[in-house]
CSV table of C-alpha atoms in Angstrom, one decimal:
chain,number,residue,atom,x,y,z
Q,8,MET,CA,0.0,0.0,0.0
Q,9,LEU,CA,2.8,2.4,0.9
Q,10,ARG,CA,4.4,1.8,-2.5
Q,11,HIS,CA,1.8,4.2,-4.0
Q,12,PRO,CA,3.4,7.7,-3.7
Q,13,ARG,CA,0.1,9.7,-3.7
Q,14,PHE,CA,-1.4,7.5,-1.0
Q,15,ARG,CA,1.8,7.7,1.0
Q,16,ARG,CA,1.8,11.5,0.9
Q,17,PHE,CA,-1.9,11.7,1.8
Q,18,LEU,CA,-1.3,9.2,4.7
Q,19,VAL,CA,1.5,11.4,6.2
Q,20,GLY,CA,-0.6,14.6,6.0
Q,21,GLN,CA,-3.7,12.9,7.4
Q,22,THR,CA,-1.8,11.3,10.3
Q,23,THR,CA,-0.2,14.6,11.3
Q,24,SER,CA,-3.5,16.3,11.2
Q,25,LEU,CA,-5.2,13.6,13.2
Q,26,LEU,CA,-2.4,13.7,15.8
Q,27,GLY,CA,-3.3,17.4,16.4
Q,28,SER,CA,-7.0,16.7,16.5
Q,29,GLY,CA,-6.5,13.9,19.0
Q,30,MET,CA,-4.7,16.4,21.2
Q,31,SER,CA,-7.2,19.1,20.5
Q,32,THR,CA,-10.1,17.0,22.0
Q,33,ILE,CA,-8.4,17.2,25.4
Q,34,GLY,CA,-7.2,20.8,25.0
Q,35,ALA,CA,-10.6,22.2,24.0
Q,36,THR,CA,-12.5,20.3,26.7
Q,37,PHE,CA,-10.3,21.4,29.6
Q,38,ALA,CA,-10.1,25.0,28.2
Q,39,ALA,CA,-13.9,25.1,28.5
Q,40,LEU,CA,-13.8,23.6,31.9
Q,41,ARG,CA,-11.2,26.1,33.3
Q,42,LEU,CA,-12.4,29.2,31.5
Q,43,PRO,CA,-14.1,31.8,33.9
Q,44,GLY,CA,-17.8,31.2,33.4
Q,45,GLY,CA,-17.1,27.8,31.9
Q,46,GLY,CA,-17.8,24.3,33.2
Q,47,VAL,CA,-19.5,21.1,32.0
Q,48,ASP,CA,-22.4,23.1,30.4
Q,49,LEU,CA,-19.9,25.1,28.3
Q,50,VAL,CA,-18.3,21.8,27.1
Q,51,GLY,CA,-21.6,20.7,25.8
Q,52,VAL,CA,-22.3,24.1,24.2
Q,53,VAL,CA,-18.9,24.2,22.4
Q,54,MET,CA,-19.3,20.6,21.1
Q,55,SER,CA,-22.9,21.3,20.0
Q,56,ALA,CA,-21.9,24.5,18.2
Q,57,ARG,CA,-19.2,22.6,16.3
Q,58,ILE,CA,-21.4,19.8,15.3
Q,59,LEU,CA,-24.3,22.1,14.3
Q,60,ALA,CA,-21.8,23.9,12.0
Q,61,VAL,CA,-20.8,20.6,10.5
Q,62,LEU,CA,-24.4,19.7,9.8
Q,63,ALA,CA,-25.0,23.1,8.2
Q,64,VAL,CA,-22.4,22.7,5.5
Q,65,LEU,CA,-22.2,18.9,5.1
Q,66,LEU,CA,-24.6,18.7,2.1
Q,67,LEU,CA,-23.0,21.6,0.4
Q,68,GLY,CA,-19.7,19.9,1.0
Q,69,GLY,CA,-20.9,16.7,-0.6
Q,70,VAL,CA,-22.1,18.5,-3.7
Q,71,LEU,CA,-18.9,20.5,-4.0
Q,72,THR,CA,-16.9,17.3,-3.6
Q,73,ASP,CA,-18.7,15.7,-6.5
Q,74,ARG,CA,-18.5,18.9,-8.6
Q,75,LEU,CA,-14.9,20.1,-7.9
Q,76,GLY,CA,-13.1,17.1,-6.7
Q,77,ALA,CA,-12.2,16.0,-3.2
Q,78,ARG,CA,-8.7,17.5,-3.1
Q,79,SER,CA,-9.7,21.1,-3.8
Q,80,VAL,CA,-12.5,21.1,-1.2
Q,81,MET,CA,-10.3,19.4,1.4
Q,82,VAL,CA,-7.5,21.9,1.0
Q,83,ALA,CA,-9.9,24.8,1.5
Q,84,ALA,CA,-11.4,23.2,4.5
Q,85,ASP,CA,-8.1,22.5,6.1
Q,86,LEU,CA,-6.9,26.1,5.5
Q,87,LEU,CA,-10.0,27.3,7.4
Q,88,ARG,CA,-9.2,24.9,10.3
Q,89,PHE,CA,-5.6,26.0,10.3
Q,90,VAL,CA,-6.5,29.7,10.7
Q,91,THR,CA,-9.3,29.0,13.3
Q,92,GLN,CA,-7.1,26.9,15.6
Q,93,GLY,CA,-4.3,29.4,15.3
Q,94,VAL,CA,-6.5,32.2,16.5
Q,95,LEU,CA,-7.9,30.1,19.3
Q,96,ALA,CA,-4.4,29.1,20.4
Q,97,THR,CA,-3.3,32.7,20.5
Q,98,LEU,CA,-6.4,33.7,22.6
Q,99,LEU,CA,-5.8,30.9,25.1
Q,100,ILE,CA,-2.0,31.4,25.4
Q,101,THR,CA,-2.5,35.2,26.0
Q,102,HIS,CA,-5.4,34.5,28.4
Q,103,HIS,CA,-7.7,36.7,26.4
Q,104,ALA,CA,-10.2,34.0,25.4
Q,105,ARG,CA,-13.9,34.7,26.2
Q,106,VAL,CA,-16.8,32.3,26.1
Q,107,TRP,CA,-18.4,33.8,22.9
Q,108,GLU,CA,-15.0,33.7,21.1
Q,109,ILE,CA,-14.5,30.0,21.9
Q,110,VAL,CA,-18.0,29.2,20.7
Q,111,THR,CA,-17.6,31.3,17.5
Q,112,LEU,CA,-14.3,29.5,16.7
Q,113,ALA,CA,-15.9,26.2,17.4
Q,114,VAL,CA,-18.5,27.0,14.7
Q,115,LEU,CA,-15.8,27.9,12.2
Q,116,LEU,CA,-13.9,24.7,13.0
Q,117,GLY,CA,-17.1,22.8,12.4
Q,118,VAL,CA,-17.6,24.5,9.0
Q,119,GLY,CA,-14.1,23.3,8.0
Q,120,GLU,CA,-14.9,19.8,9.3
Q,121,GLY,CA,-18.2,19.7,7.4
Q,122,GLY,CA,-16.4,20.6,4.1
Q,123,PHE,CA,-13.6,18.1,4.7
Q,124,GLY,CA,-15.6,15.0,5.6
Q,125,PRO,CA,-17.3,14.2,2.3
Q,126,GLY,CA,-14.0,14.5,0.5
Q,127,LEU,CA,-12.3,12.1,2.9
Q,128,THR,CA,-14.8,9.4,2.0
Q,129,ALA,CA,-14.4,10.3,-1.7
Q,130,LEU,CA,-10.6,10.6,-2.2
Q,131,VAL,CA,-8.9,7.3,-1.5
Q,132,PRO,CA,-10.2,5.3,-4.6
Q,133,GLY,CA,-8.3,7.8,-6.7
Q,134,LEU,CA,-5.1,7.0,-4.8
Q,135,VAL,CA,-5.0,3.2,-4.9
Q,136,PRO,CA,-6.3,0.4,-7.1
Q,137,ALA,CA,-9.8,-0.7,-6.4
Q,138,GLU,CA,-8.7,-4.1,-5.0
Q,139,GLU,CA,-6.5,-2.4,-2.4
Q,140,LEU,CA,-9.3,-0.2,-1.0
Q,141,PRO,CA,-9.9,-2.4,2.1
Q,142,ASP,CA,-6.2,-2.3,3.1
Q,143,ALA,CA,-6.0,1.5,2.4
Q,144,ASN,CA,-9.0,2.0,4.7
Q,145,SER,CA,-7.4,-0.2,7.4
Q,146,LEU,CA,-4.2,1.8,7.2
Q,147,LEU,CA,-6.0,5.1,7.5
Q,148,GLN,CA,-8.0,3.7,10.4
Q,149,THR,CA,-4.8,2.6,12.0
Q,150,ALA,CA,-3.2,6.0,11.5
Q,151,GLN,CA,-6.2,7.6,13.2
Q,152,ALA,CA,-5.8,5.2,16.0
Q,153,VAL,CA,-2.1,5.8,16.4
Q,154,ALA,CA,-2.8,9.5,16.5
Q,155,SER,CA,-5.5,9.0,19.1
Q,156,VAL,CA,-3.1,7.0,21.3
Q,157,ALA,CA,-0.3,9.6,21.2
Q,158,GLY,CA,-2.6,12.7,21.0
Q,159,PRO,CA,-4.6,12.5,24.2
Q,160,GLY,CA,-1.7,11.3,26.3
Q,161,LEU,CA,0.6,14.1,25.1
Q,162,ALA,CA,-2.2,16.6,25.5
Q,163,GLY,CA,-2.8,15.5,29.1
Q,164,VAL,CA,0.8,16.1,29.9
Q,165,ILE,CA,0.9,19.5,28.1
Q,166,VAL,CA,-2.3,20.7,29.8
Q,167,ALA,CA,-0.9,19.6,33.2
Q,168,VAL,CA,2.4,21.4,32.8
Q,169,SER,CA,1.4,24.3,30.5
Q,170,ASP,CA,-2.1,25.2,29.3
Q,171,ALA,CA,-4.7,24.3,26.7
Q,172,GLY,CA,-3.5,26.9,24.3
Q,173,ALA,CA,-0.3,25.0,23.6
Q,174,VAL,CA,-2.3,22.0,22.7
Q,175,ILE,CA,-4.5,23.9,20.2
Q,176,ALA,CA,-1.3,25.4,18.7
Q,177,VAL,CA,-0.1,21.9,17.8
Q,178,ASP,CA,-3.4,21.1,16.3
Q,179,ALA,CA,-3.2,24.2,14.1
Q,180,ALA,CA,0.3,23.1,12.9
Q,181,GLY,CA,-1.1,19.7,12.0
Q,182,TYR,CA,-3.7,21.3,9.7
Q,183,GLY,CA,-0.9,23.2,8.1
Q,184,VAL,CA,0.9,20.0,7.3
Q,185,SER,CA,-2.3,18.5,5.9
Q,186,VAL,CA,-2.8,21.4,3.6
Q,187,LEU,CA,0.7,21.0,2.1
Q,188,ALA,CA,0.3,17.3,1.7
Q,189,LEU,CA,-3.1,17.7,-0.1
Q,190,ALA,CA,-1.9,20.6,-2.3
Q,191,GLY,CA,0.9,18.5,-3.6
Q,192,LEU,CA,-1.3,15.6,-4.8
Q,193,ARG,CA,-1.6,15.5,-8.6
Q,194,LEU,CA,-4.8,13.9,-9.6
Q,195,PRO,CA,-6.4,13.6,-13.1
Q,196,ALA,CA,-9.1,15.9,-14.2
Q,197,VAL,CA,-12.5,14.6,-15.4
Q,198,SER,CA,-15.6,16.0,-16.9
Q,199,VAL,CA,-18.9,16.1,-15.0
Q,200,VAL,CA,-22.3,17.6,-15.8
Q,201,ARG,CA,-23.4,20.2,-13.3
Q,202,GLN,CA,-27.1,20.5,-12.5
Q,203,GLY,CA,-28.9,22.6,-9.9
Q,204,LEU,CA,-28.0,22.2,-6.3
Q,205,PHE,CA,-31.3,20.7,-5.3
Q,206,THR,CA,-31.4,18.4,-8.3
Q,207,GLU,CA,-28.0,17.0,-7.4
Q,208,LEU,CA,-29.0,16.7,-3.7
Q,209,GLY,CA,-32.2,14.9,-4.8
Q,210,ARG,CA,-30.3,12.4,-6.8
Q,211,GLY,CA,-27.9,11.8,-3.8
Q,212,TRP,CA,-30.9,11.3,-1.5
Q,213,ALA,CA,-32.5,8.9,-3.9
Q,214,GLU,CA,-29.3,6.8,-4.0
Q,215,PHE,CA,-29.1,6.9,-0.2
Q,216,THR,CA,-32.7,6.0,0.6
Q,217,SER,CA,-32.8,3.2,-2.0
Q,218,ARG,CA,-30.4,1.1,0.1
Q,219,THR,CA,-32.0,-0.1,3.3
Q,220,TRP,CA,-28.7,-1.3,4.7
Q,221,LEU,CA,-27.2,2.1,4.3
Q,222,TRP,CA,-29.9,4.3,5.9
Q,223,VAL,CA,-30.5,1.7,8.8
Q,224,THR,CA,-26.8,1.6,9.8
Q,225,THR,CA,-26.6,5.4,9.5
Q,226,LEU,CA,-29.6,5.8,11.8
Q,227,HIS,CA,-28.1,3.3,14.2
Q,228,ILE,CA,-24.9,5.3,14.5
Q,229,GLY,CA,-26.9,8.6,14.8
Q,230,LEU,CA,-28.9,7.2,17.8
Q,231,PHE,CA,-25.7,5.8,19.3
Q,232,ASN,CA,-24.2,9.3,19.2
Q,233,PHE,CA,-27.2,10.8,20.9
Q,234,ALA,CA,-27.9,8.2,23.6
Q,235,LEU,CA,-24.4,6.9,24.4
Q,236,TRP,CA,-21.4,8.8,23.1
Q,237,ALA,CA,-22.6,12.4,23.6
Q,238,PRO,CA,-23.2,11.8,27.4
Q,239,PHE,CA,-19.9,10.0,27.5
Q,240,LEU,CA,-18.0,12.9,25.9
Q,241,VAL,CA,-19.6,15.6,28.0
Q,242,LEU,CA,-19.7,13.8,31.4
Q,243,GLY,CA,-16.5,11.8,31.1
Q,244,PRO,CA,-14.1,14.7,31.6
Q,245,SER,CA,-16.2,16.0,34.5
Q,246,LEU,CA,-16.2,12.6,36.2
Q,247,ALA,CA,-12.5,12.3,35.5
Q,248,GLN,CA,-11.9,15.6,37.3
Q,249,ARG,CA,-13.7,14.2,40.3
Q,250,ARG,CA,-12.4,10.6,40.6
Q,251,LEU,CA,-10.1,9.6,37.7
Q,252,GLY,CA,-7.2,12.0,38.1
Q,253,GLY,CA,-8.3,14.8,35.9
Q,254,ALA,CA,-6.9,15.5,32.4
Q,255,GLY,CA,-4.2,12.9,32.8
Q,256,GLY,CA,-6.7,10.1,33.7
Q,257,TRP,CA,-9.1,11.1,30.9
Q,258,GLY,CA,-6.2,11.2,28.4
Q,259,LEU,CA,-5.2,7.7,29.5
Q,260,VAL,CA,-8.8,6.4,28.8
Q,261,LEU,CA,-8.8,7.9,25.3
Q,262,ALA,CA,-5.2,6.7,24.7
Q,263,VAL,CA,-6.1,3.1,25.6
Q,264,TYR,CA,-9.1,3.4,23.3
Q,265,GLY,CA,-6.7,4.4,20.6
Q,266,CYS,CA,-4.5,1.4,21.3
Q,267,GLY,CA,-7.5,-0.9,20.7
Q,268,SER,CA,-8.2,0.9,17.4
Q,269,VAL,CA,-4.6,0.3,16.3
Q,270,LEU,CA,-4.9,-3.4,16.9
Q,271,GLY,CA,-8.3,-3.5,15.2
Q,272,GLY,CA,-7.0,-1.7,12.1
Q,273,LEU,CA,-3.9,-3.9,11.8
Q,274,ALA,CA,-6.0,-7.0,12.3
Q,275,LEU,CA,-8.1,-6.1,9.3
Q,276,LEU,CA,-5.1,-5.8,6.9
Q,277,GLY,CA,-5.4,-8.4,4.2
Q,278,ARG,CA,-8.9,-9.3,5.3
Q,279,SER,CA,-12.2,-8.6,3.5
Q,280,PRO,CA,-15.0,-10.5,5.2
Q,281,ARG,CA,-17.9,-11.4,2.9
Q,282,ARG,CA,-20.5,-10.1,5.4
Q,283,ALA,CA,-18.6,-7.0,6.3
Q,284,LEU,CA,-21.7,-5.0,7.2
Q,285,ALA,CA,-22.9,-7.5,9.8
Q,286,TRP,CA,-19.5,-7.7,11.4
Q,287,SER,CA,-19.3,-3.9,11.5
Q,288,MET,CA,-22.6,-3.6,13.3
Q,289,ALA,CA,-21.7,-6.3,15.8
Q,290,ALA,CA,-18.4,-4.5,16.5
Q,291,SER,CA,-20.4,-1.3,17.4
Q,292,ALA,CA,-21.6,-3.0,20.6
Q,293,CYS,CA,-18.1,-2.7,22.0
Q,294,TRP,CA,-18.6,1.1,22.4
Q,295,ALA,CA,-20.9,0.4,25.4
Q,296,LEU,CA,-18.0,-1.1,27.5
Q,297,PRO,CA,-16.1,2.0,28.7
Q,298,VAL,CA,-19.4,3.8,29.3
Q,299,ALA,CA,-20.7,1.0,31.4
Q,300,ALA,CA,-17.4,1.0,33.4
Q,301,LEU,CA,-17.8,4.7,34.0
Q,302,ALA,CA,-21.4,4.3,35.0
Q,303,ALA,CA,-20.4,1.5,37.4
Q,304,ARG,CA,-17.9,3.9,39.2
Q,305,TRP,CA,-15.1,1.6,38.4
Q,306,PRO,CA,-11.5,2.8,39.1
Q,307,LEU,CA,-9.4,4.4,36.3
Q,308,GLU,CA,-7.6,1.1,35.6
Q,309,LEU,CA,-10.8,-0.7,34.8
Q,310,VAL,CA,-12.3,2.1,32.8
Q,311,ALA,CA,-9.2,2.3,30.7
Q,312,THR,CA,-9.2,-1.5,30.2
Q,313,ALA,CA,-12.8,-1.4,29.1
Q,314,ALA,CA,-11.9,1.3,26.5
Q,315,PHE,CA,-9.5,-1.1,24.7
Q,316,PRO,CA,-12.2,-3.4,23.1
Q,317,ALA,CA,-14.2,-0.3,22.3
Q,318,GLY,CA,-11.3,0.9,20.3
Q,319,VAL,CA,-11.0,-2.4,18.5
Q,320,GLY,CA,-14.7,-2.2,17.7
Q,321,ALA,CA,-14.4,1.3,16.4
Q,322,ALA,CA,-11.6,0.3,13.9
Q,323,VAL,CA,-13.5,-2.7,12.7
Q,324,CYS,CA,-16.8,-0.8,12.3
Q,325,GLY,CA,-15.3,2.3,10.6
Q,326,SER,CA,-13.0,0.4,8.2
Q,327,LEU,CA,-15.6,-2.2,7.1
Q,328,VAL,CA,-18.4,0.3,6.6
Q,329,THR,CA,-16.2,2.6,4.6
Q,330,SER,CA,-15.1,-0.2,2.3
Q,331,VAL,CA,-18.7,-1.3,1.8
Q,332,ILE,CA,-19.8,2.2,0.8
Q,333,GLN,CA,-16.8,2.6,-1.6
Q,334,ARG,CA,-17.6,-0.6,-3.4
Q,335,GLU,CA,-21.4,-0.4,-3.4
Q,336,ILE,CA,-22.0,3.3,-4.2
Q,337,PRO,CA,-21.6,4.7,-7.7
Q,338,PRO,CA,-18.5,6.9,-7.7
Q,339,GLU,CA,-20.2,10.0,-9.1
Q,340,VAL,CA,-22.4,10.3,-6.0
Q,341,GLN,CA,-20.1,9.2,-3.2
Q,342,GLY,CA,-19.5,12.8,-2.0
Q,343,ARG,CA,-23.2,13.3,-1.5
Q,344,ILE,CA,-23.7,9.8,0.0
Q,345,SER,CA,-21.0,10.5,2.4
Q,346,ALA,CA,-22.6,13.8,3.3
Q,347,PHE,CA,-26.0,12.2,4.0
Q,348,ASP,CA,-24.3,9.4,5.9
Q,349,SER,CA,-22.5,11.9,8.1
Q,350,MET,CA,-25.6,14.1,8.4
Q,351,GLY,CA,-27.5,11.1,9.8
Q,352,ALA,CA,-24.7,10.1,12.1
Q,353,PHE,CA,-24.3,13.6,13.6
Q,354,ALA,CA,-27.9,14.9,13.4
Q,355,LEU,CA,-28.9,14.2,17.0
Q,356,GLY,CA,-25.4,14.7,18.3
Q,357,PRO,CA,-25.9,18.4,19.2
Q,358,LEU,CA,-29.1,17.7,21.1
Q,359,GLY,CA,-27.4,14.9,23.0
Q,360,LEU,CA,-24.4,17.1,23.9
Q,361,ALA,CA,-26.7,20.0,25.0
Q,362,LEU,CA,-28.9,17.7,27.0
Q,363,ALA,CA,-26.2,15.7,28.7
Q,364,GLY,CA,-25.5,18.2,31.4
Q,365,PRO,CA,-29.1,19.0,32.4
Q,366,ALA,CA,-30.1,15.3,32.1
Q,367,ALA,CA,-27.2,14.3,34.3
Q,368,GLY,CA,-28.4,16.9,36.8
Q,369,ALA,CA,-31.9,15.4,36.9
Q,370,LEU,CA,-31.0,11.7,36.7
Q,371,GLY,CA,-27.5,11.5,37.9
Q,372,ALA,CA,-24.5,11.1,35.6
Q,373,GLU,CA,-24.0,7.4,36.3
Q,374,ARG,CA,-27.7,6.6,35.7
Q,375,LEU,CA,-27.8,8.5,32.4
Q,376,LEU,CA,-24.7,6.7,31.2
Q,377,ALA,CA,-26.2,3.3,32.2
Q,378,LEU,CA,-29.4,4.1,30.2
Q,379,GLY,CA,-27.2,4.8,27.1
Q,380,VAL,CA,-25.5,1.4,27.6
Q,381,VAL,CA,-28.8,-0.4,27.6
Q,382,TRP,CA,-29.9,1.4,24.5
Q,383,GLN,CA,-26.8,0.6,22.6
Q,384,LEU,CA,-27.0,-3.2,23.3
Q,385,LEU,CA,-30.7,-3.3,22.3
Q,386,ALA,CA,-30.1,-1.3,19.2
Q,387,VAL,CA,-27.3,-3.6,18.0
Q,388,THR,CA,-29.6,-6.5,18.5
Q,389,VAL,CA,-32.4,-5.0,16.4
Q,390,VAL,CA,-30.1,-3.9,13.6
Q,391,LEU,CA,-28.5,-7.3,13.3
Q,392,SER,CA,-32.0,-8.9,13.2
Q,393,LEU,CA,-32.7,-7.1,9.9
Q,394,PRO,CA,-32.0,-9.4,6.8
Q,395,SER,CA,-30.8,-6.4,4.8
Q,396,VAL,CA,-28.0,-5.9,7.3
Q,397,ARG,CA,-27.3,-9.5,8.5
Q,398,ARG,CA,-27.3,-11.1,5.1
Q,399,HIS,CA,-25.7,-8.2,3.1
Q,400,GLU,CA,-22.6,-9.4,1.2
Q,401,VAL,CA,-19.9,-7.3,-0.4
Q,402,THR,CA,-20.0,-7.6,-4.1
Q,403,SER,CA,-16.9,-8.9,-5.8
Q,404,ARG,CA,-16.3,-5.8,-7.9
Q,405,PRO,CA,-16.4,-2.1,-7.0
Q,406,ALA,CA,-19.3,0.1,-8.2
Q,407,ALA,CA,-17.2,1.7,-10.9
Q,408,ALA,CA,-16.6,-1.7,-12.4
Q,409,ARG,CA,-20.2,-2.7,-12.3
Q,410,HIS,CA,-21.3,0.6,-13.9
Q,411,PRO,CA,-18.6,1.4,-16.5
Q,412,GLN,CA,-20.5,4.4,-17.7
Q,413,LEU,CA,-19.8,6.0,-14.3
Q,414,THR,CA,-16.0,5.7,-14.5
Q,415,SER,CA,-15.7,9.1,-16.2
Q,416,ARG,CA,-17.8,10.7,-13.4
Q,417,THR,CA,-20.3,11.6,-16.0
Q,418,PRO,CA,-24.0,11.2,-15.0
Q,419,PRO,CA,-26.4,9.4,-17.3
Q,420,PRO,CA,-27.9,11.4,-20.2
Q,421,PRO,CA,-27.9,15.0,-19.0
Q,422,PRO,CA,-30.3,17.7,-19.9
Q,423,PRO,CA,-29.0,19.9,-22.7
Q,424,ARG,CA,-26.6,22.0,-20.6
Q,425,ALA,CA,-23.0,22.8,-21.1
Q,426,SER,CA,-20.6,20.3,-19.6
Q,427,GLU,CA,-18.1,22.0,-17.4
Q,428,ARG,CA,-14.7,20.9,-16.4
Q,429,ALA,CA,-14.2,20.1,-12.7
Q,430,SER,CA,-11.0,19.0,-11.1
Q,431,ALA,CA,-11.6,15.5,-9.7
Q,432,SER,CA,-10.3,12.2,-8.5
Q,433,ARG,CA,-12.4,11.7,-5.5
Q,434,ARG,CA,-13.5,8.5,-4.1
Q,435,GLY,CA,-12.2,7.3,-1.0
Q,436,SER,CA,-12.3,6.5,2.6
Q,437,ARG,CA,-15.1,7.4,6.8
Q,438,TRP,CA,-15.9,9.8,13.0
Q,439,PRO,CA,-15.6,9.5,15.2
Q,440,SER,CA,-13.9,10.6,14.6
Q,441,ARG,CA,-16.3,8.2,12.6
Q,442,ARG,CA,-16.9,8.6,14.7
Q,443,GLY,CA,-14.8,7.8,17.6
């Protein structure tokens, strides 16, 4: 896989960016906790503001990805994130940050993320041969996992000895490296037919809803984010402050989670299970383990241990779902499909983040987390009971090979409009950051 220069260049830039993002999760959270007027409610507001911004631009990002090419849109998105995190780092280091500024910058960061995401799913098939897509996705998942191991641990140390601003500065530098890596990619140009925005979105929606396995699994991840992961992300740092050793303890939990993701990604190299979708959904049950440990008031060592299989499950789920989408979805609509997929995954996230603090105040943090665990296990059982998921098998050839008329990225018989040139080569790889 690393013998392909373009993929190698992209992998280096993406890994560097992910390392900064892994650190930024800790830095932004504890900046909000320590800011005058901040606290757990501000953590929820900042996270919600970022995700709402992601949702606001996701669909536009999907259309632009299919029109202009993944690389161009991703470069612009990372430039925005580079500037945004640079400004936030300056404000935090100089101790001039105010609540409204942090929230505003979180919105801009979300805009960049929303523009970048569809391209990430759409770029990789232009970098490697179709038969190597599963391994490429596994390597990218492993890179994300490695960054998530090193990032939180390093961020916890920096926050403890310095401040959150230094962590955000490293994140900004990571986005700068990603911009350079993406800008240096040379990809072939192709011709596409541009139609109206709503026409293009309508076609993407039709492709999305016509596949039961696709919208069901997207809905499953969206409800998981609302009921389980949003409370975990908001309440976890607060509980860590009280009984797990603060930033260092929370960083350890996330780092062990990342170690599990590394193992999961490496274990998938060279493997392409026939019923990849069912395996991915079964693996999503592992996310309940660290949340259950936190709800049960287990000590730091046991919470961290429970995070390891959750990381394995994240890598398996993310890599397999991405490969299924890349092989089953026609290339010309993958940007829009990725946007709808991400929209469904994140749609209830802001509500979950915003409600986590108040709900914990009413029910108790541990009880709220326990309810999320029960929901996740029931949801996995229901999803796996559906034949369209349980019996879904990956086809032997990618979508482009099954639909040769799509390999030029040209839609079927267009209306009599001028065909415009768009820089392309987009088809590729999936949060939590899918999510995780």
